[in-house]
C-alpha cells in the first residue's frame, strides 16, 4: 500500500483505493479483473471489527437501495492477502456471517466514489454547490432515506462527510458502522 492510494481514515478504519478480481458474485455474473473499488480495512481492535461487521450487515440488507453505497464483499484478511503498490484481494467474497472468529483484519470491498465526500468536494470546489446540484443531491439522499426506513434501519450518523460523490456526481450514503435496526413497531404510511 502506498500513501497515494489512501482515500481516508476514521476512528474504525482506513479506506484505500483498490482493484479486485473475482470469478463470480451477485454483482458480477462473469469473471471480472482489475475492477476499481474502495477497500475499507477495519483497525484490528474489537470495537472496529464490530463496527465493520455491523456495516457489512446493514449494507447487505440495503443491497438494492438507491443512492446507498454498494458492498461488493466482506473479507477476513491475513496480512499476506494484501500486496502493493495498490491493493489486490486474493480472497473470494463471502457473506459477512461466514467469517468465523476474529480475522486478523476485516476488509469491506465497497463501491468507489471518486468524488470523495460531499463535505470535502464542496470545500475544494464551492462552485459545485449550485441550486440544481443541491436539489438533485437532496432528492437522491431522500430516496436513500426512504430505502432505509423501508428496510427498518436507522443510520445514526448522517452528515456531509458520510455522503459520497460518484464520478457522475450522484450521491451515495455511506458509513453504516453505527447504523441499527429500528426498535419497536415499524412506521407505516
Short mmCIF file of C-alpha atoms in Angstrom, two decimals:
data_model
loop_
_atom_site.label_atom_id
_atom_site.label_comp_id
_atom_site.label_asym_id
_atom_site.label_seq_id
_atom_site.Cartn_x
_atom_site.Cartn_y
_atom_site.Cartn_z
CA UNK A 1 0.00 0.00 0.00
CA UNK A 2 1.26 3.43 -0.77
CA UNK A 3 0.06 6.73 0.70
CA UNK A 4 -1.14 7.84 -2.74
CA UNK A 5 -3.76 5.06 -2.62
CA UNK A 6 -5.14 6.11 0.76
CA UNK A 7 -8.59 7.67 0.44
CA UNK A 8 -9.25 8.42 4.10
CA UNK A 9 -9.04 7.33 7.70
CA UNK A 10 -11.52 7.35 10.54
CA UNK A 11 -11.98 6.08 14.06
CA UNK A 12 -12.58 2.48 12.99
CA UNK A 13 -10.90 2.05 9.61
CA UNK A 14 -8.62 3.23 6.84
CA UNK A 15 -10.02 3.32 3.30
CA UNK A 16 -7.78 2.57 0.31
CA UNK A 17 -8.26 2.74 -3.45
CA UNK A 18 -8.19 -0.85 -4.64
CA UNK A 19 -8.82 -3.10 -7.57
CA UNK A 20 -10.10 -6.61 -7.39
CA UNK A 21 -10.63 -9.67 -9.48
CA UNK A 22 -13.36 -12.18 -8.81
CA UNK A 23 -14.71 -15.16 -10.68
CA UNK A 24 -18.38 -14.73 -9.81
CA UNK A 25 -20.65 -12.86 -7.41
CA UNK A 26 -24.14 -11.42 -7.20
CA UNK A 27 -22.87 -8.10 -8.59
CA UNK A 28 -20.61 -9.62 -11.26
CA UNK A 29 -22.03 -12.68 -13.04
CA UNK A 30 -18.91 -13.02 -15.19
CA UNK A 31 -15.24 -13.03 -14.25
CA UNK A 32 -14.03 -9.50 -13.56
CA UNK A 33 -10.42 -8.38 -13.46
CA UNK A 34 -8.99 -5.12 -12.15
CA UNK A 35 -12.35 -3.66 -11.16
CA UNK A 36 -11.92 -0.35 -9.23
CA UNK A 37 -13.23 -0.29 -5.68
CA UNK A 38 -12.61 1.10 -2.22
CA UNK A 39 -11.21 -1.24 0.43
CA UNK A 40 -12.20 -0.30 3.96
CA UNK A 41 -9.71 -2.00 6.29
CA UNK A 42 -11.02 -2.05 9.83
CA UNK A 43 -8.49 -1.49 12.58
CA UNK A 44 -7.59 -4.68 14.44
CA UNK A 45 -9.45 -3.93 17.69
CA UNK A 46 -12.75 -5.38 18.90
CA UNK A 47 -14.73 -2.14 18.51
CA UNK A 48 -13.56 -1.62 14.93
CA UNK A 49 -14.29 -5.22 13.97
CA UNK A 50 -17.78 -4.97 15.49
CA UNK A 51 -18.41 -1.74 13.58
CA UNK A 52 -17.21 -3.36 10.34
CA UNK A 53 -19.39 -6.44 10.79
CA UNK A 54 -22.37 -4.19 11.53
CA UNK A 55 -21.68 -2.06 8.46
CA UNK A 56 -21.44 -5.15 6.25
CA UNK A 57 -24.70 -6.47 7.68
CA UNK A 58 -26.55 -3.18 7.17
CA UNK A 59 -25.21 -2.69 3.63
CA UNK A 60 -26.15 -6.30 2.77
CA UNK A 61 -29.72 -5.53 3.82
CA UNK A 62 -29.67 -2.44 1.59
CA UNK A 63 -28.11 -4.07 -1.48
CA UNK A 64 -30.79 -2.82 -3.86
CA UNK A 65 -31.37 0.56 -2.19
CA UNK A 66 -30.88 3.61 -4.41
CA UNK A 67 -28.09 6.02 -3.53
CA UNK A 68 -26.66 3.80 -0.78
CA UNK A 69 -23.01 2.77 -1.11
CA UNK A 70 -22.72 -0.74 -2.59
CA UNK A 71 -20.97 -3.51 -0.67
CA UNK A 72 -19.23 -5.95 -3.02
CA UNK A 73 -17.91 -8.26 -0.32
CA UNK A 74 -16.55 -8.69 3.20
CA UNK A 75 -13.25 -10.43 3.80
CA UNK A 76 -11.33 -11.82 6.72
CA UNK A 77 -7.81 -10.81 5.74
CA UNK A 78 -4.43 -12.04 6.76
CA UNK A 79 -1.63 -9.51 6.19
CA UNK A 80 -0.28 -11.67 3.33
CA UNK A 81 -3.53 -11.15 1.39
CA UNK A 82 -2.53 -7.56 0.63
CA UNK A 83 0.02 -6.51 -1.95
CA UNK A 84 1.21 -3.21 -3.39
CA UNK A 85 1.58 -0.66 -4.84
CA UNK A 86 -2.24 -0.87 -4.98
CA UNK A 87 -4.24 -3.39 -3.01
CA UNK A 88 -5.14 -6.70 -4.57
CA UNK A 89 -7.65 -9.00 -2.90
CA UNK A 90 -6.51 -12.60 -3.02
CA UNK A 91 -9.61 -14.00 -1.29
CA UNK A 92 -13.08 -14.56 -2.71
CA UNK A 93 -16.05 -12.57 -1.35
CA UNK A 94 -18.19 -14.28 1.23
CA UNK A 95 -21.18 -13.24 3.30
CA UNK A 96 -20.09 -11.48 6.47
CA UNK A 97 -21.81 -14.19 8.52
CA UNK A 98 -19.39 -16.73 7.01
CA UNK A 99 -16.39 -15.01 8.59
CA UNK A 100 -15.92 -17.24 11.62
CA UNK A 101 -13.96 -15.96 14.58
CA UNK A 102 -11.97 -12.76 14.67
CA UNK A 103 -9.92 -12.33 11.49
CA UNK A 104 -6.52 -10.66 11.61
CA UNK A 105 -8.25 -7.80 9.75
CA UNK A 106 -11.71 -7.30 8.37
CA UNK A 107 -11.99 -5.70 4.95
CA UNK A 108 -15.07 -4.37 3.23
CA UNK A 109 -14.89 -4.08 -0.54
CA UNK A 110 -17.09 -1.10 -1.43
CA UNK A 111 -18.20 0.95 -4.40
CA UNK A 112 -15.53 3.50 -5.28
CA UNK A 113 -16.81 7.09 -5.19
CA UNK A 114 -14.03 9.12 -6.81
CA UNK A 115 -15.66 12.46 -5.94
CA UNK A 116 -14.92 11.87 -2.25
CA UNK A 117 -17.19 13.16 0.49
CA UNK A 118 -19.73 15.86 -0.23
CA UNK A 119 -18.14 17.91 2.55
CA UNK A 120 -14.64 17.73 1.02
CA UNK A 121 -15.91 18.29 -2.54
CA UNK A 122 -17.77 21.47 -1.58
CA UNK A 123 -14.78 22.77 0.39
CA UNK A 124 -12.46 22.00 -2.52
CA UNK A 125 -14.82 23.36 -5.22
CA UNK A 126 -17.53 25.63 -3.78
CA UNK A 127 -18.96 26.17 -7.28
CA UNK A 128 -20.36 22.60 -7.12
CA UNK A 129 -22.98 23.86 -4.68
CA UNK A 130 -25.33 25.12 -7.38
CA UNK A 131 -29.07 25.13 -6.72
CA UNK A 132 -29.53 22.36 -9.32
CA UNK A 133 -26.87 20.14 -7.73
CA UNK A 134 -28.17 20.73 -4.20
CA UNK A 135 -31.74 19.89 -5.27
CA UNK A 136 -30.60 16.74 -7.10
CA UNK A 137 -28.48 15.59 -4.14
CA UNK A 138 -31.36 16.26 -1.72
CA UNK A 139 -33.73 14.14 -3.85
CA UNK A 140 -31.16 11.35 -4.07
CA UNK A 141 -30.45 11.42 -0.35
CA UNK A 142 -34.20 11.42 0.36
CA UNK A 143 -34.60 8.28 -1.76
CA UNK A 144 -31.80 6.62 0.22
CA UNK A 145 -33.53 7.56 3.48
CA UNK A 146 -36.84 6.12 2.24
CA UNK A 147 -34.99 2.87 1.47
CA UNK A 148 -33.51 2.82 4.99
CA UNK A 149 -36.93 3.42 6.53
CA UNK A 150 -38.46 0.66 4.39
CA UNK A 151 -35.68 -1.73 5.47
CA UNK A 152 -36.18 -0.72 9.12
CA UNK A 153 -32.70 0.77 9.54
CA UNK A 154 -31.59 3.97 11.29
CA UNK A 155 -28.25 5.38 10.05
CA UNK A 156 -27.29 7.36 13.22
CA UNK A 157 -24.58 9.48 11.52
CA UNK A 158 -25.92 11.37 8.50
CA UNK A 159 -23.68 14.31 7.69
CA UNK A 160 -21.96 15.68 4.55
CA UNK A 161 -18.79 13.74 5.46
CA UNK A 162 -20.76 10.46 5.11
CA UNK A 163 -22.33 11.36 1.76
CA UNK A 164 -20.00 10.40 -1.11
CA UNK A 165 -19.97 11.54 -4.73
CA UNK A 166 -19.70 9.15 -7.66
CA UNK A 167 -17.82 10.03 -10.84
CA UNK A 168 -21.17 11.15 -12.28
CA UNK A 169 -21.73 13.46 -9.29
CA UNK A 170 -24.54 11.35 -7.80
CA UNK A 171 -24.61 10.84 -4.02
CA UNK A 172 -24.13 7.62 -2.07
CA UNK A 173 -24.96 7.44 1.63
CA UNK A 174 -22.02 5.74 3.37
CA UNK A 175 -20.58 4.77 6.77
CA UNK A 176 -23.12 2.38 8.27
CA UNK A 177 -20.91 1.29 11.19
CA UNK A 178 -23.26 2.84 13.76
CA UNK A 179 -26.49 2.00 11.92
CA UNK A 180 -29.07 -0.12 13.73
CA UNK A 181 -32.43 -1.74 13.14
CA UNK A 182 -35.43 0.37 14.14
CA UNK A 183 -36.63 -0.64 17.57
CA UNK A 184 -40.36 -1.05 18.16
CA UNK A 185 -43.03 -1.27 15.51
CA UNK A 186 -42.10 -0.15 12.02
CA UNK A 187 -43.51 3.15 10.81
CA UNK A 188 -46.31 2.94 8.26
CA UNK A 189 -47.64 5.43 5.76
#
